[in-house]
Each structure stands twice: as structure tokens, then as C-alpha cells.
Short mmCIF file of C-alpha atoms in Angstrom, two decimals:
data_model
loop_
_atom_site.label_atom_id
_atom_site.label_comp_id
_atom_site.label_asym_id
_atom_site.label_seq_id
_atom_site.Cartn_x
_atom_site.Cartn_y
_atom_site.Cartn_z
CA UNK H 121 -61.50 -45.98 -47.66
CA UNK H 122 -64.72 -43.98 -47.58
CA UNK H 123 -62.98 -40.64 -47.97
CA UNK H 124 -60.88 -41.95 -50.84
CA UNK H 125 -63.87 -43.61 -52.54
CA UNK H 126 -65.98 -40.45 -52.25
CA UNK H 127 -63.42 -37.75 -52.97
CA UNK H 128 -60.26 -39.34 -54.34
CA UNK H 129 -58.30 -37.86 -51.43
CA UNK H 130 -55.92 -39.91 -49.31
CA UNK H 131 -55.65 -39.03 -45.62
CA UNK H 132 -54.62 -40.49 -42.29
CA UNK H 133 -57.13 -42.64 -40.39
CA UNK H 134 -57.98 -39.90 -37.90
CA UNK H 135 -58.59 -37.31 -40.63
CA UNK H 136 -60.68 -39.79 -42.63
CA UNK H 137 -62.66 -40.70 -39.51
CA UNK H 138 -63.41 -37.03 -38.86
CA UNK H 139 -64.66 -36.66 -42.44
CA UNK H 140 -66.76 -39.84 -42.19
CA UNK H 141 -68.40 -38.70 -38.93
CA UNK H 142 -70.11 -35.94 -40.91
CA UNK H 143 -71.57 -38.51 -43.29
CA UNK H 144 -73.05 -40.80 -40.62
CA UNK H 145 -76.09 -40.97 -38.38
CA UNK H 146 -75.47 -39.59 -34.89
CA UNK H 147 -75.12 -43.01 -33.18
CA UNK H 148 -72.59 -44.20 -35.78
CA UNK H 149 -70.72 -40.91 -35.64
CA UNK H 150 -70.29 -41.18 -31.86
CA UNK H 151 -68.92 -44.72 -32.15
CA UNK H 152 -66.52 -43.73 -34.93
CA UNK H 153 -65.27 -40.90 -32.72
CA UNK H 154 -64.72 -43.45 -29.93
CA UNK H 155 -62.66 -45.58 -32.32
CA UNK H 156 -60.74 -42.51 -33.48
CA UNK H 157 -59.90 -41.55 -29.90
CA UNK H 158 -58.63 -45.08 -29.28
CA UNK H 159 -56.55 -44.98 -32.47
CA UNK H 160 -54.98 -41.70 -31.34
CA UNK H 161 -54.21 -43.14 -27.91
CA UNK H 162 -56.44 -40.65 -26.11
CA UNK H 163 -58.50 -43.43 -24.54
CA UNK H 164 -58.23 -47.15 -23.98
CA UNK H 165 -60.99 -48.35 -26.25
CA UNK H 166 -62.85 -51.46 -25.18
CA UNK H 167 -65.05 -53.18 -27.70
CA UNK H 168 -66.37 -56.14 -25.71
CA UNK H 169 -69.66 -54.40 -24.92
CA UNK H 170 -69.84 -52.56 -28.24
CA UNK H 171 -69.71 -55.51 -30.63
CA UNK H 172 -73.22 -55.07 -32.02
CA UNK H 173 -72.76 -51.33 -32.54
CA UNK H 174 -69.31 -51.90 -34.07
CA UNK H 175 -70.69 -54.39 -36.57
CA UNK H 176 -73.52 -52.02 -37.49
CA UNK H 177 -71.02 -49.18 -38.02
CA UNK H 178 -68.80 -51.41 -40.13
CA UNK H 179 -71.76 -52.41 -42.27
CA UNK H 180 -72.80 -48.79 -42.74
CA UNK H 181 -69.27 -47.76 -43.74
CA UNK H 182 -68.97 -50.70 -46.13
CA UNK H 183 -72.26 -49.83 -47.83
CA UNK H 184 -71.15 -46.23 -48.19
CA UNK H 185 -67.88 -47.27 -49.82
CA UNK H 186 -69.68 -49.69 -52.12
CA UNK H 187 -72.13 -46.99 -53.19
CA UNK H 188 -69.29 -44.57 -53.98
CA UNK H 189 -67.50 -47.24 -56.00
CA UNK H 190 -70.64 -48.40 -57.78
CA UNK H 191 -70.55 -51.85 -56.20
CA UNK H 192 -74.03 -53.19 -55.60
CA UNK H 193 -74.56 -56.33 -53.58
CA UNK H 194 -76.80 -58.98 -55.10
CA UNK H 195 -79.99 -59.57 -53.16
CA UNK H 196 -79.78 -62.90 -51.35
CA UNK H 197 -75.98 -62.86 -51.35
CA UNK H 198 -74.20 -64.82 -48.64
CA UNK H 199 -72.51 -61.56 -47.63
CA UNK H 200 -75.74 -60.09 -46.23
CA UNK H 201 -76.11 -60.26 -42.47
CA UNK H 202 -78.30 -59.09 -39.63
CA UNK H 203 -76.17 -56.03 -38.87
CA UNK H 204 -77.04 -54.20 -42.08
#
């Protein structure tokens, strides 16, 4: 969604993930690459010990999409959480 929101392009998940890695902080980029490798079947991805990092990455990606689409979350909204 981030690639499409930012550029209007539509691409496969692995191509979009590669694009998004360049937009993220190093720690988020590494985790997105891990997810991409799992999606491609190159590794068996295990998320049990990466839940906190996964939630932080998800929050970062969501905020990026919202910014591209001009969606701004109200302060104090129930949707805010400790991962963002």
C-alpha cells in the first residue's frame, strides 16, 4: 500500500517491500527484508520473538501510508498505541 499511496504504482509484495525498505530506518528495513524473504519462501520466518518489532514496523508503515494519503490521526484517538 505504501508504494501505491506514494507513487500511484501497483507492484507485487516483494517489489513493494524492496521499495519500502529504502524509505525506512535501518532496523525497520531489516525486519521488512526478513518478512520479504519469508514471503518469497527463502526462509521460514518466525515471528514469536519479533512481535514487538513487527508491531513497530506495522505502525511505521501505517503512518507512512496515512501521510501519503493525507489521513491524519486525531490526537487522543483510541487507535493510538504504545508501538507508535
